[in-house]
PDB file of C-alpha atoms in Angstrom:
ATOM      1  CA  MET A   1       0.289   0.324   0.020  1.00 83.00           C
ATOM      2  CA  LEU A   2       1.223   3.660  -0.511  1.00 92.00           C
ATOM      3  CA  SER A   3       2.144   5.927   2.086  1.00 95.00           C
ATOM      4  CA  LEU A   4       2.468   8.819  -0.857  1.00 97.00           C
ATOM      5  CA  GLU A   5       0.852   9.404  -4.242  1.00 97.00           C
ATOM      6  CA  ILE A   6       1.530  12.623  -5.954  1.00 96.00           C
ATOM      7  CA  LYS A   7       0.649  13.052  -9.378  1.00 96.00           C
ATOM      8  CA  ASN A   8       1.205  16.044 -11.793  1.00 96.00           C
ATOM      9  CA  LEU A   9       1.803  18.986  -8.933  1.00 96.00           C
ATOM     10  CA  SER A  10       2.334  22.416 -10.588  1.00 96.00           C
ATOM     11  CA  LYS A  11       2.854  25.925  -8.758  1.00 95.00           C
ATOM     12  CA  THR A  12       3.587  28.834 -10.440  1.00 94.00           C
ATOM     13  CA  TYR A  13       5.700  31.985  -8.904  1.00 93.00           C
ATOM     14  CA  PRO A  14       7.291  35.137 -11.326  1.00 93.00           C
ATOM     15  CA  SER A  15      10.602  33.236 -10.935  1.00 92.00           C
ATOM     16  CA  PHE A  16       9.906  29.405 -10.399  1.00 93.00           C
ATOM     17  CA  LYS A  17       7.632  26.799 -11.664  1.00 94.00           C
ATOM     18  CA  LEU A  18       7.109  23.607 -10.199  1.00 94.00           C
ATOM     19  CA  ASP A  19       6.423  21.460 -13.104  1.00 92.00           C
ATOM     20  CA  ASP A  20       4.021  18.394 -12.772  1.00 94.00           C
ATOM     21  CA  VAL A  21       5.769  17.363 -10.197  1.00 96.00           C
ATOM     22  CA  SER A  22       4.958  12.957  -9.523  1.00 97.00           C
ATOM     23  CA  PHE A  23       6.144  10.658  -6.743  1.00 97.00           C
ATOM     24  CA  SER A  24       5.120   8.007  -4.823  1.00 97.00           C
ATOM     25  CA  LEU A  25       6.359   5.855  -1.594  1.00 97.00           C
ATOM     26  CA  GLU A  26       5.383   2.488  -0.422  1.00 95.00           C
ATOM     27  CA  LYS A  27       4.192   1.934   3.122  1.00 95.00           C
ATOM     28  CA  GLY A  28       7.521   0.957   5.179  1.00 96.00           C
ATOM     29  CA  TYR A  29      10.363   2.846   3.947  1.00 97.00           C
ATOM     30  CA  ILE A  30      12.337   6.259   4.262  1.00 97.00           C
ATOM     31  CA  MET A  31      12.840   8.268   0.843  1.00 97.00           C
ATOM     32  CA  GLY A  32      15.455  11.029   0.663  1.00 96.00           C
ATOM     33  CA  PHE A  33      14.119  14.120  -1.384  1.00 96.00           C
ATOM     34  CA  ILE A  34      17.270  15.645  -2.936  1.00 95.00           C
ATOM     35  CA  GLY A  35      18.166  18.784  -4.962  1.00 93.00           C
ATOM     36  CA  ARG A  36      20.667  21.840  -4.554  1.00 90.00           C
ATOM     37  CA  ASN A  37      18.776  25.103  -2.953  1.00 88.00           C
ATOM     38  CA  GLY A  38      16.166  26.446  -4.494  1.00 89.00           C
ATOM     39  CA  ALA A  39      15.310  23.391  -6.709  1.00 92.00           C
ATOM     40  CA  GLY A  40      11.874  23.042  -5.206  1.00 93.00           C
ATOM     41  CA  LYS A  41      11.790  21.195  -2.238  1.00 93.00           C
ATOM     42  CA  THR A  42      10.182  22.838   0.284  1.00 90.00           C
ATOM     43  CA  THR A  43       7.922  24.486  -2.321  1.00 93.00           C
ATOM     44  CA  THR A  44       6.937  20.561  -3.289  1.00 95.00           C
ATOM     45  CA  LEU A  45       6.092  19.921   0.216  1.00 94.00           C
ATOM     46  CA  LYS A  46       3.985  22.467   1.125  1.00 92.00           C
ATOM     47  CA  SER A  47       2.266  22.109  -2.016  1.00 94.00           C
ATOM     48  CA  MET A  48       1.463  18.839  -1.401  1.00 94.00           C
ATOM     49  CA  LEU A  49       0.600  20.045   1.911  1.00 93.00           C
ATOM     50  CA  ASN A  50      -1.740  22.784   0.623  1.00 92.00           C
ATOM     51  CA  PHE A  51       0.877  25.461   3.134  1.00 92.00           C
ATOM     52  CA  VAL A  52       0.645  26.911  -0.876  1.00 92.00           C
ATOM     53  CA  HIS A  53      -2.198  26.579  -3.148  1.00 91.00           C
ATOM     54  CA  PRO A  54      -1.081  24.533  -6.242  1.00 93.00           C
ATOM     55  CA  GLU A  55      -2.931  24.949  -9.238  1.00 93.00           C
ATOM     56  CA  SER A  56      -2.923  21.550 -10.319  1.00 94.00           C
ATOM     57  CA  GLY A  57      -2.019  18.109  -8.851  1.00 95.00           C
ATOM     58  CA  GLU A  58      -3.468  14.805  -6.771  1.00 96.00           C
ATOM     59  CA  VAL A  59      -1.954  14.485  -3.456  1.00 96.00           C
ATOM     60  CA  VAL A  60      -3.363  11.075  -1.022  1.00 97.00           C
ATOM     61  CA  ILE A  61      -1.486  10.495   1.852  1.00 96.00           C
ATOM     62  CA  ASN A  62      -2.488   7.588   3.669  1.00 95.00           C
ATOM     63  CA  GLY A  63      -5.363   6.752   1.993  1.00 94.00           C
ATOM     64  CA  PHE A  64      -6.883  10.121   2.162  1.00 95.00           C
ATOM     65  CA  ASP A  65      -6.936  12.416  -0.322  1.00 95.00           C
ATOM     66  CA  MET A  66      -5.565  15.943   0.607  1.00 94.00           C
ATOM     67  CA  LYS A  67      -8.764  17.757  -1.343  1.00 93.00           C
ATOM     68  CA  THR A  68     -11.397  16.302  -0.233  1.00 94.00           C
ATOM     69  CA  SER A  69     -10.153  15.203   3.242  1.00 95.00           C
ATOM     70  CA  GLU A  70      -7.396  17.868   4.281  1.00 93.00           C
ATOM     71  CA  MET A  71      -8.287  17.000   7.999  1.00 91.00           C
ATOM     72  CA  ASP A  72      -7.880  13.553   7.887  1.00 92.00           C
ATOM     73  CA  VAL A  73      -4.114  13.893   6.229  1.00 93.00           C
ATOM     74  CA  LYS A  74      -2.773  16.352   9.111  1.00 90.00           C
ATOM     75  CA  HIS A  75      -4.213  13.811  11.526  1.00 90.00           C
ATOM     76  CA  SER A  76      -2.054  11.348   9.869  1.00 92.00           C
ATOM     77  CA  ILE A  77       1.226  12.812   9.417  1.00 94.00           C
ATOM     78  CA  GLY A  78       4.049  14.451  11.516  1.00 91.00           C
ATOM     79  CA  PHE A  79       5.928  17.661   9.774  1.00 89.00           C
ATOM     80  CA  VAL A  80       9.251  18.934  11.335  1.00 86.00           C
ATOM     81  CA  THR A  81      11.526  21.494   9.538  1.00 79.00           C
ATOM     82  CA  GLY A  82      14.360  23.096  10.645  1.00 64.00           C
ATOM     83  CA  LEU A  83      13.236  26.521  11.295  1.00 61.00           C
ATOM     84  CA  ASP A  84      11.301  27.215  15.027  1.00 61.00           C
ATOM     85  CA  GLY A  85       7.767  27.906  14.613  1.00 61.00           C
ATOM     86  CA  PHE A  86       7.044  27.675  18.525  1.00 64.00           C
ATOM     87  CA  TYR A  87       6.238  30.532  21.171  1.00 71.00           C
ATOM     88  CA  ALA A  88       9.638  30.944  22.472  1.00 72.00           C
ATOM     89  CA  SER A  89       9.133  31.970  25.931  1.00 79.00           C
ATOM     90  CA  LYS A  90       6.354  29.195  26.676  1.00 85.00           C
ATOM     91  CA  LYS A  91       7.925  25.938  28.104  1.00 90.00           C
ATOM     92  CA  ILE A  92       8.171  22.307  26.718  1.00 90.00           C
ATOM     93  CA  LYS A  93       5.402  21.457  28.938  1.00 92.00           C
ATOM     94  CA  THR A  94       3.017  24.056  28.300  1.00 91.00           C
ATOM     95  CA  VAL A  95       3.524  23.519  24.689  1.00 89.00           C
ATOM     96  CA  THR A  96       2.917  19.701  24.278  1.00 91.00           C
ATOM     97  CA  ASP A  97      -0.069  19.854  27.030  1.00 92.00           C
ATOM     98  CA  VAL A  98      -1.824  22.332  24.007  1.00 90.00           C
ATOM     99  CA  THR A  99      -0.526  20.292  21.437  1.00 88.00           C
ATOM    100  CA  LYS A 100      -1.552  16.864  22.319  1.00 87.00           C
ATOM    101  CA  LYS A 101      -4.685  17.883  22.689  1.00 87.00           C
ATOM    102  CA  PHE A 102      -5.416  17.991  18.829  1.00 87.00           C
ATOM    103  CA  PHE A 103      -4.307  14.148  18.531  1.00 87.00           C
ATOM    104  CA  SER A 104      -6.521  11.508  19.626  1.00 83.00           C
ATOM    105  CA  ASN A 105      -3.600   8.987  19.158  1.00 87.00           C
ATOM    106  CA  TRP A 106      -1.349  10.244  21.281  1.00 91.00           C
ATOM    107  CA  LYS A 107       1.342   7.980  22.706  1.00 91.00           C
ATOM    108  CA  GLU A 108       2.398   9.731  26.475  1.00 93.00           C
ATOM    109  CA  ALA A 109       4.392   6.806  27.637  1.00 94.00           C
ATOM    110  CA  TYR A 110       6.141   7.220  23.680  1.00 91.00           C
ATOM    111  CA  TYR A 111       6.340  11.362  24.221  1.00 93.00           C
ATOM    112  CA  ARG A 112       7.730  10.542  27.722  1.00 94.00           C
ATOM    113  CA  GLU A 113      10.701   8.034  26.401  1.00 92.00           C
ATOM    114  CA  LEU A 114      11.767  10.341  23.239  1.00 91.00           C
ATOM    115  CA  LEU A 115      12.015  13.155  25.435  1.00 92.00           C
ATOM    116  CA  GLU A 116      14.458  11.034  28.026  1.00 92.00           C
ATOM    117  CA  LYS A 117      16.297   9.916  24.954  1.00 88.00           C
ATOM    118  CA  PHE A 118      16.428  13.526  23.738  1.00 89.00           C
ATOM    119  CA  ASN A 119      17.496  14.797  26.725  1.00 90.00           C
ATOM    120  CA  LEU A 120      14.983  17.163  26.945  1.00 91.00           C
ATOM    121  CA  ASP A 121      13.826  18.658  30.108  1.00 92.00           C
ATOM    122  CA  GLU A 122       9.709  19.667  29.948  1.00 90.00           C
ATOM    123  CA  ASN A 123      10.517  22.458  32.117  1.00 91.00           C
ATOM    124  CA  LYS A 124      13.004  24.903  29.628  1.00 90.00           C
ATOM    125  CA  SER A 125      11.501  27.735  27.598  1.00 89.00           C
ATOM    126  CA  ILE A 126      11.537  26.722  24.530  1.00 86.00           C
ATOM    127  CA  LYS A 127      13.756  29.997  23.509  1.00 86.00           C
ATOM    128  CA  SER A 128      16.657  28.258  26.366  1.00 89.00           C
ATOM    129  CA  LEU A 129      17.075  25.145  23.532  1.00 85.00           C
ATOM    130  CA  SER A 130      19.583  25.237  21.050  1.00 82.00           C
ATOM    131  CA  ALA A 131      18.849  24.767  17.260  1.00 77.00           C
ATOM    132  CA  GLY A 132      19.315  21.404  17.730  1.00 78.00           C
ATOM    133  CA  MET A 133      17.654  20.573  20.695  1.00 83.00           C
ATOM    134  CA  LYS A 134      14.383  22.396  18.863  1.00 84.00           C
ATOM    135  CA  VAL A 135      14.406  20.247  15.849  1.00 82.00           C
ATOM    136  CA  LYS A 136      15.057  17.251  18.458  1.00 86.00           C
ATOM    137  CA  TYR A 137      11.490  18.449  20.192  1.00 88.00           C
ATOM    138  CA  GLN A 138       9.546  18.757  16.602  1.00 87.00           C
ATOM    139  CA  ILE A 139      10.217  15.492  16.098  1.00 88.00           C
ATOM    140  CA  ALA A 140       9.292  13.953  19.470  1.00 91.00           C
ATOM    141  CA  LEU A 141       6.040  15.739  18.699  1.00 90.00           C
ATOM    142  CA  ALA A 142       5.649  14.745  15.691  1.00 89.00           C
ATOM    143  CA  MET A 143       6.585  10.538  16.414  1.00 89.00           C
ATOM    144  CA  SER A 144       4.423  10.865  19.525  1.00 91.00           C
ATOM    145  CA  HIS A 145       0.752  10.914  18.071  1.00 90.00           C
ATOM    146  CA  ASP A 146       1.605   7.807  15.379  1.00 86.00           C
ATOM    147  CA  ALA A 147       2.070   9.777  12.536  1.00 91.00           C
ATOM    148  CA  ARG A 148       2.208   7.244   9.827  1.00 93.00           C
ATOM    149  CA  LEU A 149       4.104   8.985   7.655  1.00 96.00           C
ATOM    150  CA  LEU A 150       6.728  11.680   8.677  1.00 95.00           C
ATOM    151  CA  ILE A 151       7.553  14.396   6.613  1.00 95.00           C
ATOM    152  CA  LEU A 152      10.842  15.837   7.563  1.00 92.00           C
ATOM    153  CA  ASP A 153      12.593  19.292   5.685  1.00 88.00           C
ATOM    154  CA  GLU A 154      16.239  19.546   5.992  1.00 82.00           C
ATOM    155  CA  PRO A 155      15.218  18.869  10.128  1.00 77.00           C
ATOM    156  CA  THR A 156      19.107  17.680  10.782  1.00 74.00           C
ATOM    157  CA  SER A 157      20.830  20.363   9.538  1.00 73.00           C
ATOM    158  CA  GLY A 158      21.715  22.442  13.078  1.00 69.00           C
ATOM    159  CA  LEU A 159      22.942  18.749  14.621  1.00 79.00           C
ATOM    160  CA  ASP A 160      26.068  17.484  15.169  1.00 83.00           C
ATOM    161  CA  PRO A 161      26.945  14.116  13.521  1.00 87.00           C
ATOM    162  CA  VAL A 162      26.354  12.193  16.594  1.00 86.00           C
ATOM    163  CA  SER A 163      22.980  13.571  16.944  1.00 83.00           C
ATOM    164  CA  ARG A 164      22.274  12.807  13.088  1.00 86.00           C
ATOM    165  CA  ASP A 165      23.543   9.106  13.685  1.00 88.00           C
ATOM    166  CA  GLU A 166      20.830   8.612  17.031  1.00 85.00           C
ATOM    167  CA  LEU A 167      18.228  10.424  14.280  1.00 86.00           C
ATOM    168  CA  ILE A 168      19.243   8.042  11.346  1.00 90.00           C
ATOM    169  CA  ILE A 169      18.861   5.176  14.125  1.00 90.00           C
ATOM    170  CA  LEU A 170      15.851   6.369  15.442  1.00 88.00           C
ATOM    171  CA  PHE A 171      14.365   6.945  12.017  1.00 91.00           C
ATOM    172  CA  GLN A 172      14.842   3.221  10.418  1.00 94.00           C
ATOM    173  CA  ASP A 173      13.113   1.878  14.238  1.00 92.00           C
ATOM    174  CA  TYR A 174      10.205   3.642  13.180  1.00 92.00           C
ATOM    175  CA  VAL A 175       9.628   2.559   9.710  1.00 94.00           C
ATOM    176  CA  SER A 176      10.364  -1.403  10.841  1.00 94.00           C
ATOM    177  CA  ASP A 177       7.329  -2.126  11.702  1.00 93.00           C
ATOM    178  CA  GLY A 178       6.169  -1.716   8.193  1.00 93.00           C
ATOM    179  CA  GLU A 179       3.281   0.810   8.740  1.00 92.00           C
ATOM    180  CA  HIS A 180       5.363   4.313   9.483  1.00 95.00           C
ATOM    181  CA  SER A 181       7.177   5.780   6.210  1.00 96.00           C
ATOM    182  CA  ILE A 182       9.448   9.107   6.027  1.00 97.00           C
ATOM    183  CA  LEU A 183       9.935  11.318   3.372  1.00 97.00           C
ATOM    184  CA  PHE A 184      13.374  12.955   4.337  1.00 93.00           C
ATOM    185  CA  SER A 185      14.221  16.345   2.579  1.00 92.00           C
ATOM    186  CA  THR A 186      17.927  17.124   3.009  1.00 87.00           C
ATOM    187  CA  HIS A 187      21.041  18.354   1.507  1.00 84.00           C
ATOM    188  CA  ILE A 188      23.199  16.504   3.826  1.00 86.00           C
ATOM    189  CA  THR A 189      23.227  13.126   1.601  1.00 90.00           C
ATOM    190  CA  SER A 190      25.553  10.908   4.021  1.00 90.00           C
ATOM    191  CA  ASP A 191      22.251  10.945   6.144  1.00 90.00           C
ATOM    192  CA  LEU A 192      20.522   9.373   3.255  1.00 93.00           C
ATOM    193  CA  ASP A 193      23.288   7.036   2.056  1.00 91.00           C
ATOM    194  CA  LYS A 194      23.197   5.596   5.835  1.00 91.00           C
ATOM    195  CA  CYS A 195      18.748   5.102   5.908  1.00 93.00           C
ATOM    196  CA  ALA A 196      17.269   5.996   2.629  1.00 95.00           C
ATOM    197  CA  ASP A 197      15.498   2.948   0.812  1.00 96.00           C
ATOM    198  CA  TYR A 198      14.534   5.724  -1.971  1.00 97.00           C
ATOM    199  CA  ILE A 199      15.629   8.886  -3.426  1.00 97.00           C
ATOM    200  CA  THR A 200      13.889  11.268  -5.210  1.00 97.00           C
ATOM    201  CA  TYR A 201      15.596  14.074  -7.327  1.00 97.00           C
ATOM    202  CA  ILE A 202      14.151  17.180  -8.057  1.00 96.00           C
ATOM    203  CA  LYS A 203      16.261  19.767 -10.622  1.00 95.00           C
ATOM    204  CA  LYS A 204      14.638  23.198 -11.424  1.00 94.00           C
ATOM    205  CA  GLY A 205      11.170  22.242 -10.413  1.00 95.00           C
ATOM    206  CA  LYS A 206      11.164  18.916 -11.843  1.00 96.00           C
ATOM    207  CA  ILE A 207      11.430  15.765 -10.731  1.00 97.00           C
ATOM    208  CA  ILE A 208      14.931  13.926 -12.689  1.00 95.00           C
ATOM    209  CA  ASP A 209      14.646  10.660 -10.996  1.00 96.00           C
ATOM    210  CA  SER A 210      12.533   8.254  -8.547  1.00 97.00           C
ATOM    211  CA  CYS A 211      13.559   4.682  -7.555  1.00 96.00           C
ATOM    212  CA  ASP A 212      15.242   3.032  -4.540  1.00 97.00           C
ATOM    213  CA  ILE A 213      18.429   3.956  -3.623  1.00 96.00           C
ATOM    214  CA  VAL A 214      20.691   1.234  -4.985  1.00 96.00           C
ATOM    215  CA  SER A 215      19.182   1.621  -8.736  1.00 96.00           C
ATOM    216  CA  PHE A 216      19.430   5.151  -8.123  1.00 96.00           C
ATOM    217  CA  LYS A 217      23.963   4.828  -7.847  1.00 95.00           C
ATOM    218  CA  GLU A 218      24.354   2.102  -9.385  1.00 96.00           C
ATOM    219  CA  LYS A 219      22.849   4.533 -12.839  1.00 96.00           C
ATOM    220  CA  TYR A 220      26.694   6.436 -12.235  1.00 97.00           C
ATOM    221  CA  LEU A 221      30.007   6.317 -11.936  1.00 97.00           C
ATOM    222  CA  LEU A 222      32.779   9.095 -11.608  1.00 97.00           C
ATOM    223  CA  VAL A 223      36.046   8.694 -14.213  1.00 96.00           C
ATOM    224  CA  SER A 224      39.267  10.670 -13.921  1.00 95.00           C
ATOM    225  CA  GLY A 225      42.161  10.840 -16.276  1.00 93.00           C
ATOM    226  CA  LYS A 226      44.338  12.519 -18.171  1.00 93.00           C
ATOM    227  CA  LYS A 227      43.866  15.737 -20.547  1.00 91.00           C
ATOM    228  CA  ASP A 228      45.023  13.982 -23.622  1.00 89.00           C
ATOM    229  CA  ASP A 229      42.384  10.859 -23.304  1.00 91.00           C
ATOM    230  CA  LEU A 230      39.640  14.195 -23.766  1.00 92.00           C
ATOM    231  CA  THR A 231      38.214  13.793 -26.965  1.00 91.00           C
ATOM    232  CA  ASP A 232      34.942  15.494 -28.102  1.00 92.00           C
ATOM    233  CA  GLU A 233      33.639  12.350 -28.273  1.00 92.00           C
ATOM    234  CA  VAL A 234      34.647  11.336 -24.802  1.00 92.00           C
ATOM    235  CA  LYS A 235      33.182  15.222 -23.007  1.00 94.00           C
ATOM    236  CA  ALA A 236      30.213  14.427 -24.792  1.00 94.00           C
ATOM    237  CA  LYS A 237      29.443  11.852 -22.398  1.00 95.00           C
ATOM    238  CA  ILE A 238      30.866  13.080 -19.409  1.00 96.00           C
ATOM    239  CA  ILE A 239      28.450  15.021 -16.283  1.00 97.00           C
ATOM    240  CA  GLY A 240      29.794  17.439 -14.654  1.00 95.00           C
ATOM    241  CA  LEU A 241      33.456  17.591 -16.320  1.00 95.00           C
ATOM    242  CA  HIS A 242      35.826  19.099 -14.513  1.00 95.00           C
ATOM    243  CA  VAL A 243      39.406  19.721 -16.221  1.00 94.00           C
ATOM    244  CA  HIS A 244      42.401  20.606 -14.211  1.00 91.00           C
ATOM    245  CA  SER A 245      46.166  20.951 -14.006  1.00 87.00           C
ATOM    246  CA  LEU A 246      46.415  17.321 -13.572  1.00 87.00           C
ATOM    247  CA  GLY A 247      43.665  15.816 -15.693  1.00 92.00           C
ATOM    248  CA  PHE A 248      40.183  15.648 -15.854  1.00 94.00           C
ATOM    249  CA  GLU A 249      37.282  13.977 -13.505  1.00 95.00           C
ATOM    250  CA  GLY A 250      33.428  14.091 -13.779  1.00 96.00           C
ATOM    251  CA  MET A 251      30.876  11.290 -13.777  1.00 97.00           C
ATOM    252  CA  ILE A 252      29.304   9.131 -16.426  1.00 96.00           C
ATOM    253  CA  LEU A 253      26.555   6.955 -16.839  1.00 97.00           C
ATOM    254  CA  GLU A 254      26.901   3.032 -16.336  1.00 96.00           C
ATOM    255  CA  SER A 255      26.176   2.578 -19.964  1.00 95.00           C
ATOM    256  CA  ASP A 256      28.705   4.068 -20.856  1.00 95.00           C
ATOM    257  CA  ARG A 257      31.449   2.520 -18.996  1.00 95.00           C
ATOM    258  CA  ASP A 258      32.588   0.564 -21.941  1.00 93.00           C
ATOM    259  CA  ALA A 259      33.637   4.031 -23.601  1.00 92.00           C
ATOM    260  CA  PHE A 260      35.804   4.795 -20.764  1.00 93.00           C
ATOM    261  CA  THR A 261      38.588   1.568 -20.710  1.00 92.00           C
ATOM    262  CA  PHE A 262      41.692   4.103 -20.421  1.00 92.00           C
ATOM    263  CA  ALA A 263      40.132   6.121 -17.291  1.00 93.00           C
ATOM    264  CA  GLU A 264      39.907   5.411 -13.414  1.00 94.00           C
ATOM    265  CA  ILE A 265      36.507   4.337 -12.474  1.00 96.00           C
ATOM    266  CA  SER A 266      35.019   4.283  -9.009  1.00 96.00           C
ATOM    267  CA  LYS A 267      31.520   4.472  -7.759  1.00 96.00           C
ATOM    268  CA  PRO A 268      29.735   7.355  -6.159  1.00 95.00           C
ATOM    269  CA  THR A 269      27.950   8.817  -3.383  1.00 94.00           C
ATOM    270  CA  LEU A 270      25.004  10.291  -3.610  1.00 94.00           C
ATOM    271  CA  GLU A 271      27.008  13.724  -2.935  1.00 94.00           C
ATOM    272  CA  ASP A 272      28.978  13.263  -5.589  1.00 95.00           C
ATOM    273  CA  ILE A 273      26.235  12.395  -8.128  1.00 96.00           C
ATOM    274  CA  MET A 274      24.462  15.090  -6.931  1.00 94.00           C
ATOM    275  CA  VAL A 275      27.471  17.506  -7.182  1.00 94.00           C
ATOM    276  CA  HIS A 276      28.244  16.579 -10.839  1.00 96.00           C
ATOM    277  CA  ILE A 277      24.428  16.792 -12.033  1.00 95.00           C
ATOM    278  CA  GLU A 278      24.350  20.213 -10.441  1.00 93.00           C
ATOM    279  CA  ARG A 279      27.760  20.909 -12.038  1.00 89.00           C
TER     280      ARG A 279
END
């Protein structure tokens, strides 16, 4: 069963267009949503959640159509951003007491478990928390009402590597029952290398690929070699070619491997793929 299905989502601004965005996510998996800043990641999330009004498109989340069942959708999801959207002077306890009234399936025991895991003191004010701790608090709230789909918009950007690793393990545990899913938008691609099952790549408002992470990474190879080997035919096959004093480096499609027997070839990370595509 699909946790998320987006079809032909479009939103136009004077200087940017979200153009017929379509992708889907099955229950029980983590999807990384990647692209450079300004590519359309946040606009996609805002459009699918009706925070901004798209001109066209269909959004179905956890079996609910956003157009006809928006309240059901929003009760079944958790949305976390790297931004601070709380009343700064209020205590954690006060914010939580208000928040949990909106959710009939609030899991108090699990919330308490997350407070302890994240070392959050509910008697502290929001403004006393570091940027990273504010994100952890948002995650605790989002996960404590049994959200079947977590939508994360750059949530780990303010966290240190150890805290990010702890969250990745938590996310993997969260989806392990096959009933919960995560859409994880981030520019920290090393986090996705560790936890993502699927990758959706957006560039200039268009989806350029959406598939499982293994297949996505296997489509590309890194190459490097001598400048003398750079014929026009070779250059035409290289994605993100960079020529330097010692030679050249770039990325090619796996299907072009046989044309590069003269070059050094290695497997790319998600970051490598993103850098070369954007270059």
